[in-house]
Coordinates of C-alpha atoms in Angstrom, one line a residue:
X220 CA 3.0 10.4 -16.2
X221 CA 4.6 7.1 -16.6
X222 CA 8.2 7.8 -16.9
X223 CA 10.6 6.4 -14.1
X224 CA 14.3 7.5 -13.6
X225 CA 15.8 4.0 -14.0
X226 CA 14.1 1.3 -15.6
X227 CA 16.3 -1.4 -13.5
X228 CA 15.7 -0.1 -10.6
X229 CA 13.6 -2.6 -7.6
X230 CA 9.8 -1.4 -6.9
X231 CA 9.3 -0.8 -3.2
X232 CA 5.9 -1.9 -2.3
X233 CA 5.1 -0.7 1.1
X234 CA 1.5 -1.8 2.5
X235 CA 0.6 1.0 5.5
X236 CA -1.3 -0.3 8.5
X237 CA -0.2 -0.1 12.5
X238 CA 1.5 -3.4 13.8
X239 CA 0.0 -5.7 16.5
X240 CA -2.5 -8.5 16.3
X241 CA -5.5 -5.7 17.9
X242 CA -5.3 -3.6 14.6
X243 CA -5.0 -7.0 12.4
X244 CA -8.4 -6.6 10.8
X245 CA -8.8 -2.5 11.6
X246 CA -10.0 -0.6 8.1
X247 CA -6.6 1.6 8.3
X248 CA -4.6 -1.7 8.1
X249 CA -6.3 -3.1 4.4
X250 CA -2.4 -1.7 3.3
X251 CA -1.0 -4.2 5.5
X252 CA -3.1 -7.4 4.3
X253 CA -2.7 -6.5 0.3
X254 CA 1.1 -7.0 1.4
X255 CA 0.8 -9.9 3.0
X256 CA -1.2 -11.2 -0.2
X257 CA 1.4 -10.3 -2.8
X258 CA 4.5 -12.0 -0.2
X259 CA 1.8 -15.2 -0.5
X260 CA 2.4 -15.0 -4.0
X261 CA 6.0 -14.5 -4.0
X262 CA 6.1 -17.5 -1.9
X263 CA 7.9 -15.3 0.9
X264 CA 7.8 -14.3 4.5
X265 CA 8.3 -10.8 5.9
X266 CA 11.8 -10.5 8.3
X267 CA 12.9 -7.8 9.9
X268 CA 15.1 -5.5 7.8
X269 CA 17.9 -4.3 9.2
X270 CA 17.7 -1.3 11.6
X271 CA 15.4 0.1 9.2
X272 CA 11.7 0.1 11.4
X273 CA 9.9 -2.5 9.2
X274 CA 9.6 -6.0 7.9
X275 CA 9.8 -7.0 4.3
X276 CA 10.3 -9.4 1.6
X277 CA 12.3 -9.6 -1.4
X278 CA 11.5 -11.3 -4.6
X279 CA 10.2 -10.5 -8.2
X280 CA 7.1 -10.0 -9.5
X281 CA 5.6 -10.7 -13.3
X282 CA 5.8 -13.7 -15.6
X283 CA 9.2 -15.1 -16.0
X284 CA 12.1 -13.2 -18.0
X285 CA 12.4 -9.5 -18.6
X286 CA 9.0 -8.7 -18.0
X287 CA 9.5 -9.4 -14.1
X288 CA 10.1 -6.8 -11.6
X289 CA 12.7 -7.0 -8.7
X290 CA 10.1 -5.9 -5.5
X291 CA 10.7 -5.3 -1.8
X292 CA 7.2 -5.5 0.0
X293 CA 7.4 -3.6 2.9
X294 CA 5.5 -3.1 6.0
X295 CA 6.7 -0.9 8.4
X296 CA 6.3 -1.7 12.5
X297 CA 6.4 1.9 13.6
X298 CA 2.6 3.2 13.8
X299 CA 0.7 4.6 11.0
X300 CA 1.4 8.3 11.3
X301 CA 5.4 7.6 11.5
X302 CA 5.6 5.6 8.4
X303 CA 7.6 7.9 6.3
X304 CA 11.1 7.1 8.7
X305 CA 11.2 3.4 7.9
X306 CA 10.2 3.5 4.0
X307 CA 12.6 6.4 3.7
X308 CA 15.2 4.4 5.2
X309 CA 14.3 1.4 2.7
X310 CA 14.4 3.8 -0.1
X311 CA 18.1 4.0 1.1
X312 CA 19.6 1.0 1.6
X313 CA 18.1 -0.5 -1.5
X314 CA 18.4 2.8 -3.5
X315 CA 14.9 3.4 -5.1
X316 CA 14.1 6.2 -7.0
X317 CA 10.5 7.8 -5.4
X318 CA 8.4 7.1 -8.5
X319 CA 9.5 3.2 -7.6
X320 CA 7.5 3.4 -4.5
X321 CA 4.0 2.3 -4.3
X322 CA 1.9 3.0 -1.2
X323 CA -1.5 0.3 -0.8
X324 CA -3.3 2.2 1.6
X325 CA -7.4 3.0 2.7
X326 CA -8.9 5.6 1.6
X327 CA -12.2 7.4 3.0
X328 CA -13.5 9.1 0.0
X329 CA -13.7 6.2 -2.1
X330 CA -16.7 3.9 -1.6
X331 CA -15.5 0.2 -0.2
X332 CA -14.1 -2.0 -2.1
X333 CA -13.4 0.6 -5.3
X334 CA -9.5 1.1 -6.2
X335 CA -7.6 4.3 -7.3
X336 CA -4.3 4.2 -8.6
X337 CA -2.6 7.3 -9.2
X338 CA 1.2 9.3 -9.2
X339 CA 1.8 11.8 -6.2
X340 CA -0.9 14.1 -5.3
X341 CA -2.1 15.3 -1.8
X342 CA -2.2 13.0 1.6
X343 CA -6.4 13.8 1.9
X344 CA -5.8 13.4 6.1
X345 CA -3.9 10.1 5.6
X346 CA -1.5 10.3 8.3
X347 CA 0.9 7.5 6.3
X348 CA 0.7 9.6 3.3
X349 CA 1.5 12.8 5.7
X350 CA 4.2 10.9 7.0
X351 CA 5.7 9.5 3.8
X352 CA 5.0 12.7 1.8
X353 CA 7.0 15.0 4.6
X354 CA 10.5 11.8 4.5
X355 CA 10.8 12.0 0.9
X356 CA 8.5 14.4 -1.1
X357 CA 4.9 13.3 -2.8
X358 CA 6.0 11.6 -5.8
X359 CA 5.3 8.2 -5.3
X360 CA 2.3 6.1 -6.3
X361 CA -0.7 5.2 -4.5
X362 CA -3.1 2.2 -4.7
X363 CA -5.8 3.8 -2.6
X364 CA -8.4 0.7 -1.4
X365 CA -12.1 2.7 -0.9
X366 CA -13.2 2.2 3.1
X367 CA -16.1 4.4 2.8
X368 CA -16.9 7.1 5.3
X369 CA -18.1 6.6 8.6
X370 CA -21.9 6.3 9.2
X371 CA -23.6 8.9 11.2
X372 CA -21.8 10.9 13.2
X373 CA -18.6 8.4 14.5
X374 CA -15.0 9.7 14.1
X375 CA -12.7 9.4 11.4
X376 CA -10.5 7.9 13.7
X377 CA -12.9 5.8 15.4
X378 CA -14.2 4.3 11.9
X379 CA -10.8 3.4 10.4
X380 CA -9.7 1.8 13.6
X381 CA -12.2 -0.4 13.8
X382 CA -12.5 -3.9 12.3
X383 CA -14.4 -4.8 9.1
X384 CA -18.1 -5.1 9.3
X385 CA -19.5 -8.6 8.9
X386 CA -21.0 -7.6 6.0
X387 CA -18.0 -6.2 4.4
X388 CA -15.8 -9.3 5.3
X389 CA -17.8 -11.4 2.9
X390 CA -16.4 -9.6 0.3
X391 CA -13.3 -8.4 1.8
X392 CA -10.9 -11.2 0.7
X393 CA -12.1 -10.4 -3.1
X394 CA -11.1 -7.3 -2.7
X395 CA -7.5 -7.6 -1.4
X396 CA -6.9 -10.2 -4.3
X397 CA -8.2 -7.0 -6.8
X398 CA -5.6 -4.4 -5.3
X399 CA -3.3 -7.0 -5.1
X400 CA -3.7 -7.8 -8.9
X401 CA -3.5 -3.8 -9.5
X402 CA -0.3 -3.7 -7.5
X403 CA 1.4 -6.5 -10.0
X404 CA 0.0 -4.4 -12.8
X405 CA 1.0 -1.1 -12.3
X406 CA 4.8 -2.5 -11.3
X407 CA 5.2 -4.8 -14.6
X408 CA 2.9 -2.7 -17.0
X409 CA 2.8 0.5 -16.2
X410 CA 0.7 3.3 -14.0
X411 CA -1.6 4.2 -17.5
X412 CA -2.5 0.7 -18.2
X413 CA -3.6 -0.3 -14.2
X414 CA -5.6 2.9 -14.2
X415 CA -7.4 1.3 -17.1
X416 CA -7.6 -1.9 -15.8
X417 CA -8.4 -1.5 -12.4
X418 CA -9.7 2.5 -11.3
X419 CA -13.3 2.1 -11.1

């Protein structure tokens, strides 16, 4: 399903993670660097916005001319689990339909470094999902960044809030440039053609 309710519309890109230098590198805050990534590329730097509970960046995405898309990267500052109050209030003020929403966000059930992009579906124990699905309904898309699931018998919540491995940094940065890349795709051409290009 690639239709959208209006064409002119912005793209609200909103990376999840939890803010704070200690969760920086955590699994659960991938979301988080993929923004910062794409604001790199738009040459921009997150502010505060407003009294909504987030930071973000404004700018366009897409080759010059009107294959660009107007974007607002988002991250929001209020935990991981209460996500779905500061996009919602984005969603607002810069009046974005829900299928103009893209969450970039880890996911256990996908082995690291593999991306799935899809439209709406369930929150599979993502507590940003659970969040955002519960503000503003599940229609929005998802570019889900494979973590992997936790070796042996450690926690869910253990494993996500817990730094890269050594071994996965070396490819980490890679990675992040690939959902990144995926992100720019699905906003300027279209959820079908990143799902061909980049769901592995």
């Amino acid at each position: 399903m690639d239709v959208t309710t209006d064409a002119g519309a912005p793209w609200l890109i909103v990376g999840l993670g939890n803010p704070g230098p200690e969760y920086a590198m955590n699994r659960h805050n991938v979301g988080f660097m993929v923004a910062d990534l794409l604001a790199e590329r738009m040459g921009g730097r997150f502010k505060r916005a407003g009294k909504a509970q987030a930071q973000v960046v404004e700018g366009r995405i897409g080759p010059p001319g009107p294959a660009s898309r107007r974007v607002v990267l988002a991250k929001p500052m209020s935990y991981m689990n209460l996500s779905g109050g500061p996009v919602n209030a984005l969603r607002d003020f810069y009046k974005v339909p829900v299928d103009h929403i893209v969450a970039v966000h880890d996911e256990l059930d996908i082995d690291y470094g593999t991306l799935r992009l899809k439209l709406g579906g369930g929150d599979n124990g993502h507590n940003g999902l659970k969040s955002m699905t519960k503000a503003m309904g599940r229609d929005y898309h998802r570019v889900r960044f494979g973590i992997g699931r936790p070796p042996g018998r450690m926690q869910v919540a253990d494993f996500v809030l817990k730094d890269f491995s050594a071994a996965e940094r070396k490819e980490l940065d890679c990675f992040v440039d690939r959902a990144a890349d995926a992100v720019e795709c699905l906003v300027t051409e279209g959820l079908e053609r990143a799902q061909s290009s980049y769901n592995s």
